[in-house]
PDB file of C-alpha atoms in Angstrom:
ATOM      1  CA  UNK I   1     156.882 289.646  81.159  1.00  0.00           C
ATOM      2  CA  UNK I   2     157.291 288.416  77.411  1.00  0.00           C
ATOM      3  CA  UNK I   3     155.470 286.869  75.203  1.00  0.00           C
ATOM      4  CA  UNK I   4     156.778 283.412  73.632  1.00  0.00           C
ATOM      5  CA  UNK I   5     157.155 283.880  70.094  1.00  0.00           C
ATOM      6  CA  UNK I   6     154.072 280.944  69.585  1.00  0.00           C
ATOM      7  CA  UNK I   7     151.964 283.118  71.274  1.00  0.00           C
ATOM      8  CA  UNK I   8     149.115 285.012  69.314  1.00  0.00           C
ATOM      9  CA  UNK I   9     149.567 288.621  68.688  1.00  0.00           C
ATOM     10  CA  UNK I  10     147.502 291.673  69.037  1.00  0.00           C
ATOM     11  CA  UNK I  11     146.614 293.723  65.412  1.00  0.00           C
ATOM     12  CA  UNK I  12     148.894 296.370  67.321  1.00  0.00           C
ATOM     13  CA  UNK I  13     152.033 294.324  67.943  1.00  0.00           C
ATOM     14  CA  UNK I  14     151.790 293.130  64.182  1.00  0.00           C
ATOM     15  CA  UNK I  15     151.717 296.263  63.163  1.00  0.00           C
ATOM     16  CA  UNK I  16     155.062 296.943  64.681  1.00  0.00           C
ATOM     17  CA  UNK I  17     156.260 293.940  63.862  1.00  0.00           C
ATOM     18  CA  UNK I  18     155.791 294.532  59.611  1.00  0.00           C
ATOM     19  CA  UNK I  19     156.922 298.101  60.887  1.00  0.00           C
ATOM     20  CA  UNK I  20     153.577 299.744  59.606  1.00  0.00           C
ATOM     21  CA  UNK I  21     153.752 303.306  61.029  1.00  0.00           C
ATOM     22  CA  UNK I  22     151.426 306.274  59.878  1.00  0.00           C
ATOM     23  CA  UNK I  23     153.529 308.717  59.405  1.00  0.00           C
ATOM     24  CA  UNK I  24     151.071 311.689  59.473  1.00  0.00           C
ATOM     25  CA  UNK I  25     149.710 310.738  63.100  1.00  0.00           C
ATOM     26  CA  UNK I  26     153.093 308.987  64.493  1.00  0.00           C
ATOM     27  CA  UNK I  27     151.106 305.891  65.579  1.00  0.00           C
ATOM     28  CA  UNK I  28     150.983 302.298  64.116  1.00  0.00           C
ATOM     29  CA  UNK I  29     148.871 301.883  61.207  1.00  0.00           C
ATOM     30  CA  UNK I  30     146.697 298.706  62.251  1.00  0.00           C
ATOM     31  CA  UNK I  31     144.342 300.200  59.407  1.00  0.00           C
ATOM     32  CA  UNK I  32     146.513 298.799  56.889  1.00  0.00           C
ATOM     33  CA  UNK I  33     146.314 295.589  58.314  1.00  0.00           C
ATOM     34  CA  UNK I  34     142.231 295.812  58.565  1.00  0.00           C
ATOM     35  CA  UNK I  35     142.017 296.835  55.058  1.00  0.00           C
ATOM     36  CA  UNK I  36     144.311 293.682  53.853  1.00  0.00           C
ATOM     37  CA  UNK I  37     142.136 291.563  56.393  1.00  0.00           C
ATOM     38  CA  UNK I  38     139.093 292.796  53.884  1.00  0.00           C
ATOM     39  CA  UNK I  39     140.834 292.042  50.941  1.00  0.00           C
ATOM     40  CA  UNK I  40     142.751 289.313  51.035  1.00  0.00           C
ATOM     41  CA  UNK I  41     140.554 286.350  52.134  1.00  0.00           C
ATOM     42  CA  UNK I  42     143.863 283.921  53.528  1.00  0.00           C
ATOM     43  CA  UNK I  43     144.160 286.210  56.381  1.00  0.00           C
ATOM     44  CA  UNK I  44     141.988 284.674  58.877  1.00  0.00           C
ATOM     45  CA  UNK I  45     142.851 286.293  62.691  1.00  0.00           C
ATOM     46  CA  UNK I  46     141.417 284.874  65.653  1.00  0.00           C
ATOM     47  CA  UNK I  47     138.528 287.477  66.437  1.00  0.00           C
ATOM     48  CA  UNK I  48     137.336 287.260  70.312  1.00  0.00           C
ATOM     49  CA  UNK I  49     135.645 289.585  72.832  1.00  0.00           C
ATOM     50  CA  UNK I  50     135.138 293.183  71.773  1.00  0.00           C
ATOM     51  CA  UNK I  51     135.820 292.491  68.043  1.00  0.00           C
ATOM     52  CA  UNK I  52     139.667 292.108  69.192  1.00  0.00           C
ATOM     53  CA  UNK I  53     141.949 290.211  66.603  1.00  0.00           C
ATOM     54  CA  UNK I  54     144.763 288.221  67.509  1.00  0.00           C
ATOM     55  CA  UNK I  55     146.995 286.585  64.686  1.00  0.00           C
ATOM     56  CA  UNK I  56     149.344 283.549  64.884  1.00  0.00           C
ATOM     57  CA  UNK I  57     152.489 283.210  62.989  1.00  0.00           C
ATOM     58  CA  UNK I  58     151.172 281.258  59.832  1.00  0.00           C
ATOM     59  CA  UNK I  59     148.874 284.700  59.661  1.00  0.00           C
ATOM     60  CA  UNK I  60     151.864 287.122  60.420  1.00  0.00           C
ATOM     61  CA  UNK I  61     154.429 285.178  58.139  1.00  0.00           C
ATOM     62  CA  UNK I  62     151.098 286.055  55.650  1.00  0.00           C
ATOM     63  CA  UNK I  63     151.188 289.594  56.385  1.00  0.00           C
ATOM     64  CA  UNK I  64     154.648 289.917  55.878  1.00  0.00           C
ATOM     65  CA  UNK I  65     154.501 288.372  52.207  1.00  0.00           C
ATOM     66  CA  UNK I  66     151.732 290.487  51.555  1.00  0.00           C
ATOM     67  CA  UNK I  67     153.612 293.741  52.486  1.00  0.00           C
ATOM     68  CA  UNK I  68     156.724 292.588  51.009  1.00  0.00           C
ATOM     69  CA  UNK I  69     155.165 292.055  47.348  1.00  0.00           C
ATOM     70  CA  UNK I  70     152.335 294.716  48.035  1.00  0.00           C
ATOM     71  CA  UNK I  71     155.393 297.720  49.277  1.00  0.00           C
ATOM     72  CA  UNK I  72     158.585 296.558  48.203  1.00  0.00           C
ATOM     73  CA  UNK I  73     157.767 294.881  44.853  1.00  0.00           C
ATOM     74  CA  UNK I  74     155.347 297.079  43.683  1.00  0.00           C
ATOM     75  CA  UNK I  75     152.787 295.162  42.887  1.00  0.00           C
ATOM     76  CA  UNK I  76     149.303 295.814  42.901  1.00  0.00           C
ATOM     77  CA  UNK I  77     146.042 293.893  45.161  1.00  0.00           C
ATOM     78  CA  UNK I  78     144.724 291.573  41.996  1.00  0.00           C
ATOM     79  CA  UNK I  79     148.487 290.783  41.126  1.00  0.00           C
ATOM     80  CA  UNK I  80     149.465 289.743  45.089  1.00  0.00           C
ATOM     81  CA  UNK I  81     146.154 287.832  45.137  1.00  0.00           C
ATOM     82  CA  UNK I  82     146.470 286.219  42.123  1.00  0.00           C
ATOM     83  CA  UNK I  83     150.041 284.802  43.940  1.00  0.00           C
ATOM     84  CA  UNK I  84     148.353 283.771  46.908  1.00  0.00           C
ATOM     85  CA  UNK I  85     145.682 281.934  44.952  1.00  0.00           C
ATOM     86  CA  UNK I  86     148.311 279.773  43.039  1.00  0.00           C
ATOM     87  CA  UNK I  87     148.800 276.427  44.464  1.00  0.00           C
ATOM     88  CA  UNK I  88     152.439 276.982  43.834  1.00  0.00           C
ATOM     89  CA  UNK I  89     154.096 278.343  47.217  1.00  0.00           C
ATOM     90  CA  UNK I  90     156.572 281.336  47.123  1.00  0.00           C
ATOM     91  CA  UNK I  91     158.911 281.361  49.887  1.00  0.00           C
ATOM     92  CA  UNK I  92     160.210 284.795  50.831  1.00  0.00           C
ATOM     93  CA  UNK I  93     164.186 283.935  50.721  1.00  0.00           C
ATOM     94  CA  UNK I  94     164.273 288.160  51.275  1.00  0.00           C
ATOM     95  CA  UNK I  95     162.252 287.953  53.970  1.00  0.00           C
ATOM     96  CA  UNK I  96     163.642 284.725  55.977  1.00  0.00           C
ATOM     97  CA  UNK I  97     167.035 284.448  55.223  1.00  0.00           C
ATOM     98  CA  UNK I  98     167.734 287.837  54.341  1.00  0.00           C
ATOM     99  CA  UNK I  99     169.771 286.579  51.148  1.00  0.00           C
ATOM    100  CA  UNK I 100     168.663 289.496  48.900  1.00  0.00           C
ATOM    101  CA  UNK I 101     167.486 292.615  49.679  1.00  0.00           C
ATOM    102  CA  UNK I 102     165.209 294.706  47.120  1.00  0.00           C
ATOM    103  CA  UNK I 103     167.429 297.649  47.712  1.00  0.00           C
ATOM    104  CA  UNK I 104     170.906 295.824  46.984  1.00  0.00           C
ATOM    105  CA  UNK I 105     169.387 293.919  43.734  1.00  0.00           C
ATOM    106  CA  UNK I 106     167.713 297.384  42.405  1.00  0.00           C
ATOM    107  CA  UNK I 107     171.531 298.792  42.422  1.00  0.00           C
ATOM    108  CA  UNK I 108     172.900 295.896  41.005  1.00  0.00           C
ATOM    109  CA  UNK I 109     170.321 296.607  37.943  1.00  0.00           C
ATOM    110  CA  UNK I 110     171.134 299.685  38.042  1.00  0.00           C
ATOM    111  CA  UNK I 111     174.831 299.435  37.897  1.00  0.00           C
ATOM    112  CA  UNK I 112     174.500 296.534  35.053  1.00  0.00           C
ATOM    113  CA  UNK I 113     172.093 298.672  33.029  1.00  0.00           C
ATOM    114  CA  UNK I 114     174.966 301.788  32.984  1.00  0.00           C
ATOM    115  CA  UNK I 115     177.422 298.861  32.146  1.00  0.00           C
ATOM    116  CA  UNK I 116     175.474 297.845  28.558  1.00  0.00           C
ATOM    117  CA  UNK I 117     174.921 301.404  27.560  1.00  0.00           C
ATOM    118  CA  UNK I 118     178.487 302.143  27.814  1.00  0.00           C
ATOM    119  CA  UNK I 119     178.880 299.208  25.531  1.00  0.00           C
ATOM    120  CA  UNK I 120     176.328 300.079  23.376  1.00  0.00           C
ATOM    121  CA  UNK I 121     178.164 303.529  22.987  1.00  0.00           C
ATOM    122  CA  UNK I 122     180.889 301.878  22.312  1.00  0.00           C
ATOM    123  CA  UNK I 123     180.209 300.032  19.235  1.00  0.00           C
TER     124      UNK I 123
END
C-alpha cells in the first residue's frame, strides 16, 4: 500500500526524501532534520502520540529549500534564516523545475573564469 503524495510524512521518510543519509552509521539522518526543526522556527511538523512528527508538503517543500541553500549554496544558519524571514518569496527554480543545477552553473563559472584569464594574458 502507498501513500498519496497529500499524505503527511514520517521524520524518516523525509529524510529519504531530501536524501539525508549519515554516512558513518549507513542510516537516515532524521537528526539533521531535528536540529533544523530547533533552529529554524517556519518548520512547524505535526507532533502526535509518542513525540512522533509528521510533516506535510508546505513543511517538506521547507526542508528542501533549507537544505538546498544550507548544502548546496553554502550558506550559513543566520544567512538561510535571514531568507526565510524576508517577506519576499524565493522559489527554488533548481529544485522544482530542475532548470539549473548548482553543479552545471559552478562549471559554467568555471569555464568562463579560464576564458577571461586567457584574455587577460593576452593583452
Amino acid at each position: 500500500m502507498t501513500k498519496s503524495d497529500d499524505a503527511y510524512k514520517t521524520i524518516g521518510e523525509v529524510a529519504k526524501i531530501l536524501g539525508l543519509n549519515d554516512n558513518k552509521k549507513g542510516t537516515l539522518a532524521t537528526h539533521t532534520i531535528r536540529f533544523w526543526e530547533k533552529e529554524f522556527k517556519q518548520i512547524r511538523p505535526k507532533i502526535l502520540n509518542g513525540n512522533r512528527r509528521y510533516f506535510d508538503n508546505k513543511n517538506i517543500d521547507l526542508l528542501k529549500k533549507i537544505k538546498f541553500l544550507l548544502k548546496d549554496q553554502g550558506m550559513t544558519i543566520n544567512g538561510v534564516k535571514k531568507i526565510l524571514d524576508s517577506k519576499e518569496s524565493l522559489p527554488l527554480d533548481e529544485l522544482a523545475n530542475n532548470s539549473i543545477k548548482t553543479e552545471k552553473l559552478r562549471i559554467k563559472l568555471q569555464k568562463i573564469s579560464e576564458i577571461i584569464k586567457k584574455l587577460k594574458n593576452n593583452k
